mmCIF file of C-alpha atoms in Angstrom:
data_model
loop_
_atom_site.group_PDB
_atom_site.id
_atom_site.type_symbol
_atom_site.label_atom_id
_atom_site.label_comp_id
_atom_site.label_asym_id
_atom_site.label_seq_id
_atom_site.Cartn_x
_atom_site.Cartn_y
_atom_site.Cartn_z
ATOM 1 C CA MET Z 754 0.000 0.000 0.000
ATOM 2 C CA THR Z 755 1.318 3.401 -0.924
ATOM 3 C CA ASN Z 756 1.333 6.629 1.054
ATOM 4 C CA ALA Z 757 -1.515 7.775 -1.190
ATOM 5 C CA VAL Z 758 -3.612 4.834 0.039
ATOM 6 C CA LEU Z 759 -2.741 5.715 3.646
ATOM 7 C CA ARG Z 760 -3.820 9.344 3.065
ATOM 8 C CA HIS Z 761 -7.044 8.242 1.368
ATOM 9 C CA SER Z 762 -7.811 5.842 4.212
ATOM 10 C CA GLU Z 763 -7.228 8.671 6.704
ATOM 11 C CA GLN Z 764 -9.652 10.898 4.762
ATOM 12 C CA SER Z 765 -12.240 8.112 4.734
ATOM 13 C CA LEU Z 766 -11.972 7.831 8.522
ATOM 14 C CA THR Z 767 -12.452 11.590 9.026
ATOM 15 C CA TRP Z 768 -15.789 13.361 9.366
ATOM 16 C CA GLY Z 769 -16.107 17.131 9.298
ATOM 17 C CA ARG Z 770 -13.483 19.760 8.526
ATOM 18 C CA GLY Z 771 -13.336 21.997 11.581
ATOM 19 C CA GLU Z 772 -10.240 23.203 13.389
ATOM 20 C CA ARG Z 773 -11.164 21.370 16.616
ATOM 21 C CA VAL Z 774 -10.051 17.746 16.183
ATOM 22 C CA LEU Z 775 -11.618 14.906 18.147
ATOM 23 C CA GLU Z 776 -9.920 11.555 17.701
ATOM 24 C CA VAL Z 777 -12.107 8.654 18.803
ATOM 25 C CA PHE Z 778 -10.485 5.262 19.350
ATOM 26 C CA LEU Z 779 -13.073 2.532 18.788
ATOM 27 C CA GLU Z 780 -13.094 -1.258 18.856
ATOM 28 C CA PRO Z 781 -16.021 -1.901 16.492
ATOM 29 C CA THR Z 782 -17.484 -4.902 18.379
ATOM 30 C CA CYS Z 783 -17.200 -3.325 21.860
ATOM 31 C CA PRO Z 784 -20.603 -2.274 23.261
ATOM 32 C CA PHE Z 785 -19.165 0.995 24.624
ATOM 33 C CA SER Z 786 -17.565 1.793 21.269
ATOM 34 C CA VAL Z 787 -20.853 1.039 19.513
ATOM 35 C CA LEU Z 788 -22.619 3.460 21.859
ATOM 36 C CA THR Z 789 -20.003 6.102 21.042
ATOM 37 C CA PHE Z 790 -20.113 5.434 17.288
ATOM 38 C CA LYS Z 791 -23.877 5.884 17.210
ATOM 39 C CA LYS Z 792 -23.569 9.339 18.861
ATOM 40 C CA LEU Z 793 -20.918 10.714 16.499
ATOM 41 C CA PRO Z 794 -23.224 11.839 13.634
ATOM 42 C CA GLU Z 795 -25.388 13.857 16.046
ATOM 43 C CA LEU Z 796 -22.288 15.297 17.726
ATOM 44 C CA LEU Z 797 -20.969 16.475 14.367
ATOM 45 C CA SER Z 798 -24.380 17.864 13.422
ATOM 46 C CA LYS Z 799 -24.690 19.857 16.672
ATOM 47 C CA ALA Z 800 -21.075 21.053 16.627
ATOM 48 C CA GLY Z 801 -21.159 21.923 12.947
ATOM 49 C CA ASP Z 802 -19.206 20.392 10.102
ATOM 50 C CA ASP Z 803 -17.047 23.529 9.892
ATOM 51 C CA SER Z 804 -16.275 23.564 13.630
ATOM 52 C CA LEU Z 805 -15.360 19.946 14.340
ATOM 53 C CA GLN Z 806 -13.318 17.228 12.717
ATOM 54 C CA ILE Z 807 -13.830 13.676 14.007
ATOM 55 C CA LYS Z 808 -11.105 11.177 13.229
ATOM 56 C CA LEU Z 809 -12.000 7.538 13.726
ATOM 57 C CA ARG Z 810 -9.143 5.423 15.046
ATOM 58 C CA LEU Z 811 -9.578 1.666 15.152
ATOM 59 C CA GLN Z 812 -8.387 0.128 18.398
ATOM 60 C CA SER Z 813 -8.203 -3.621 17.885
ATOM 61 C CA GLN Z 814 -8.387 -5.437 21.211
ATOM 62 C CA PRO Z 815 -7.531 -9.131 21.526
ATOM 63 C CA TRP Z 816 -10.253 -9.977 24.040
ATOM 64 C CA HIS Z 817 -12.773 -9.125 21.302
ATOM 65 C CA LEU Z 818 -11.872 -12.281 19.424
ATOM 66 C CA PHE Z 819 -12.994 -11.188 15.933
ATOM 67 C CA SER Z 820 -11.450 -7.744 16.349
ATOM 68 C CA GLY Z 821 -8.538 -8.196 13.970
ATOM 69 C CA ILE Z 822 -10.735 -9.410 11.125
ATOM 70 C CA VAL Z 823 -13.353 -6.698 11.649
ATOM 71 C CA VAL Z 824 -10.772 -3.902 11.866
ATOM 72 C CA ARG Z 825 -9.001 -5.171 8.744
ATOM 73 C CA TYR Z 826 -12.330 -5.197 6.880
ATOM 74 C CA ILE Z 827 -13.146 -1.613 7.891
ATOM 75 C CA LEU Z 828 -9.687 -0.462 6.843
ATOM 76 C CA ALA Z 829 -10.116 -2.243 3.515
ATOM 77 C CA ALA Z 830 -13.370 -0.305 3.072
ATOM 78 C CA SER Z 831 -11.527 2.925 3.845
ATOM 79 C CA THR Z 832 -9.426 2.489 0.699
ATOM 80 C CA LEU Z 833 -12.411 2.602 -1.668
ATOM 81 C CA ALA Z 834 -13.179 5.674 -3.772
ATOM 82 C CA ASP Z 835 -16.295 6.192 -1.618
ATOM 83 C CA GLY Z 836 -14.411 5.086 1.488
ATOM 84 C CA GLN Z 837 -16.150 7.313 4.002
ATOM 85 C CA VAL Z 838 -19.586 6.005 2.984
ATOM 86 C CA ALA Z 839 -18.281 2.425 2.955
ATOM 87 C CA VAL Z 840 -16.663 2.754 6.400
ATOM 88 C CA LYS Z 841 -19.883 4.139 7.876
ATOM 89 C CA ALA Z 842 -21.922 1.326 6.297
ATOM 90 C CA VAL Z 843 -19.606 -1.399 7.586
ATOM 91 C CA MET Z 844 -19.350 0.076 11.079
ATOM 92 C CA GLN Z 845 -23.100 0.623 11.266
ATOM 93 C CA SER Z 846 -23.754 -2.969 10.192
ATOM 94 C CA ILE Z 847 -21.431 -4.235 12.936
ATOM 95 C CA ALA Z 848 -23.169 -1.988 15.470
ATOM 96 C CA ASP Z 849 -26.598 -3.212 14.331
ATOM 97 C CA HIS Z 850 -25.595 -6.903 14.500
ATOM 98 C CA ARG Z 851 -22.975 -6.757 17.252
ATOM 99 C CA GLU Z 852 -23.874 -10.138 18.764
ATOM 100 C CA GLU Z 853 -22.898 -11.825 15.501
ATOM 101 C CA PHE Z 854 -19.389 -10.353 15.742
ATOM 102 C CA GLU Z 855 -18.730 -11.070 19.421
ATOM 103 C CA PHE Z 856 -18.594 -13.842 22.011
ATOM 104 C CA ILE Z 857 -20.388 -14.211 25.309
ATOM 105 C CA ASP Z 858 -17.895 -13.178 28.010
ATOM 106 C CA HIS Z 859 -15.277 -12.996 25.217
ATOM 107 C CA CYS Z 860 -14.893 -16.780 25.183
ATOM 108 C CA ARG Z 861 -18.065 -18.745 24.420
ATOM 109 C CA GLY Z 862 -21.378 -18.763 22.650
ATOM 110 C CA PRO Z 863 -22.858 -19.342 19.203
ATOM 111 C CA ASN Z 864 -19.931 -17.730 17.385
ATOM 112 C CA MET Z 865 -17.476 -20.413 18.532
ATOM 113 C CA GLN Z 866 -18.038 -22.276 15.264
ATOM 114 C CA THR Z 867 -17.836 -19.178 13.045
ATOM 115 C CA THR Z 868 -14.952 -19.222 10.599
ATOM 116 C CA PRO Z 869 -13.186 -16.112 9.294
ATOM 117 C CA GLU Z 870 -14.793 -16.721 5.891
ATOM 118 C CA GLN Z 871 -18.268 -16.816 7.452
ATOM 119 C CA LEU Z 872 -17.468 -13.588 9.264
ATOM 120 C CA LEU Z 873 -16.481 -11.929 5.986
ATOM 121 C CA GLN Z 874 -19.712 -13.149 4.385
ATOM 122 C CA ARG Z 875 -21.689 -11.560 7.245
ATOM 123 C CA LEU Z 876 -19.878 -8.262 6.763
ATOM 124 C CA VAL Z 877 -20.711 -8.256 3.052
ATOM 125 C CA ALA Z 878 -24.343 -9.268 3.616
ATOM 126 C CA TYR Z 879 -25.060 -6.754 6.396
ATOM 127 C CA SER Z 880 -23.132 -3.774 5.034
ATOM 128 C CA GLY Z 881 -23.519 -4.238 1.283
ATOM 129 C CA VAL Z 882 -19.798 -3.435 1.019
ATOM 130 C CA ASP Z 883 -17.679 -6.194 -0.492
ATOM 131 C CA VAL Z 884 -13.966 -5.579 0.046
ATOM 132 C CA ARG Z 885 -12.851 -9.211 0.291
ATOM 133 C CA GLU Z 886 -10.439 -8.697 -2.623
ATOM 134 C CA ILE Z 887 -8.781 -5.767 -0.831
ATOM 135 C CA PHE Z 888 -8.939 -7.685 2.477
ATOM 136 C CA ASP Z 889 -6.691 -10.297 0.823
ATOM 137 C CA GLN Z 890 -3.933 -7.819 -0.029
ATOM 138 C CA ALA Z 891 -0.872 -8.190 2.181
ATOM 139 C CA GLY Z 892 -0.195 -4.441 1.966
ATOM 140 C CA LEU Z 893 -3.339 -3.742 3.979
ATOM 141 C CA GLN Z 894 -1.253 -4.646 7.026
ATOM 142 C CA ASN Z 895 0.385 -1.219 6.799
ATOM 143 C CA LEU Z 896 -2.944 0.451 7.574
ATOM 144 C CA ILE Z 897 -3.537 -1.920 10.488
ATOM 145 C CA LYS Z 898 -0.036 -1.337 11.860
ATOM 146 C CA PHE Z 899 -0.491 2.436 11.543
ATOM 147 C CA GLN Z 900 -3.658 2.299 13.673
ATOM 148 C CA ALA Z 901 -1.963 0.144 16.321
ATOM 149 C CA LYS Z 902 1.245 2.205 16.457
ATOM 150 C CA TYR Z 903 -0.658 5.492 16.591
ATOM 151 C CA ALA Z 904 -2.764 4.266 19.518
ATOM 152 C CA ARG Z 905 0.283 2.971 21.381
ATOM 153 C CA GLN Z 906 2.282 6.162 20.944
ATOM 154 C CA ASN Z 907 -0.654 8.057 22.437
ATOM 155 C CA GLY Z 908 -1.054 5.707 25.400
ATOM 156 C CA ILE Z 909 -4.406 4.307 24.254
ATOM 157 C CA HIS Z 910 -5.273 0.949 25.793
ATOM 158 C CA VAL Z 911 -9.066 0.818 25.948
ATOM 159 C CA SER Z 912 -11.990 1.773 23.795
ATOM 160 C CA PRO Z 913 -13.501 4.141 23.471
ATOM 161 C CA SER Z 914 -10.762 6.646 24.182
ATOM 162 C CA PHE Z 915 -10.792 10.297 23.182
ATOM 163 C CA ILE Z 916 -8.129 12.829 22.202
ATOM 164 C CA ILE Z 917 -8.919 16.502 21.614
ATOM 165 C CA ASP Z 918 -6.363 18.494 19.643
ATOM 166 C CA GLY Z 919 -3.638 16.018 20.558
ATOM 167 C CA LEU Z 920 -4.444 15.744 24.282
ATOM 168 C CA LEU Z 921 -5.896 12.589 25.852
ATOM 169 C CA GLN Z 922 -9.262 13.163 27.558
ATOM 170 C CA PRO Z 923 -9.475 10.472 30.276
ATOM 171 C CA THR Z 924 -12.736 11.855 31.669
ATOM 172 C CA MET Z 925 -14.678 11.526 28.393
ATOM 173 C CA SER Z 926 -16.877 8.454 28.238
ATOM 174 C CA SER Z 927 -19.351 6.687 25.999
ATOM 175 C CA GLN Z 928 -21.884 7.260 28.785
ATOM 176 C CA ASP Z 929 -21.617 11.063 28.493
ATOM 177 C CA SER Z 930 -24.339 12.988 26.743
ATOM 178 C CA ILE Z 931 -23.618 14.749 23.478
ATOM 179 C CA GLU Z 932 -24.075 18.040 25.332
ATOM 180 C CA ASP Z 933 -21.329 16.982 27.781
ATOM 181 C CA TRP Z 934 -19.054 16.161 24.845
ATOM 182 C CA LEU Z 935 -19.772 19.567 23.310
ATOM 183 C CA LYS Z 936 -18.815 21.256 26.619
ATOM 184 C CA THR Z 937 -15.580 19.256 26.788
ATOM 185 C CA LEU Z 938 -14.852 20.224 23.183
ATOM 186 C CA ASP Z 939 -15.678 23.848 24.075
ATOM 187 C CA LEU Z 940 -18.187 23.895 21.207
ATOM 188 C CA ASN Z 941 -21.456 24.515 23.057
#
């Protein structure tokens, strides 16, 4: 994957164009990340597209056993010409069908027999975005490694985590209201 692909992926994972930058580290199958993801469109709408820029960062976590596959699929979607739309569709489909991408207590349940191929088929069926050909490209690892390295260098260990203009916000939570987020962002 080239630097151009990395830049395009970054653009696909960015919503809004404001000067205030909110980076949101999400593990797509985590219930708290799903709660956060679902609030982001309204946050951007209330803050204003010209006031806020939201950058999605994918925080793969090993206790979410399908995390690596799901994150790779989202990053593959981010390389498409309509990457932002594709990323939103894939992430929304995971949020809407979270139980089919997760395990009970991270170790048991109906997904124990699910193969990676079946997981990919679910992603295609639920999202309508088929990036299995891109998923197969070895160079996609560079996007995955970028996400992991970026999170590590910023001390991110859990999801969701929030950074505003380069500074970690340990008091922000998925449980906060959008109004609370706007106050923290100083955009109310």
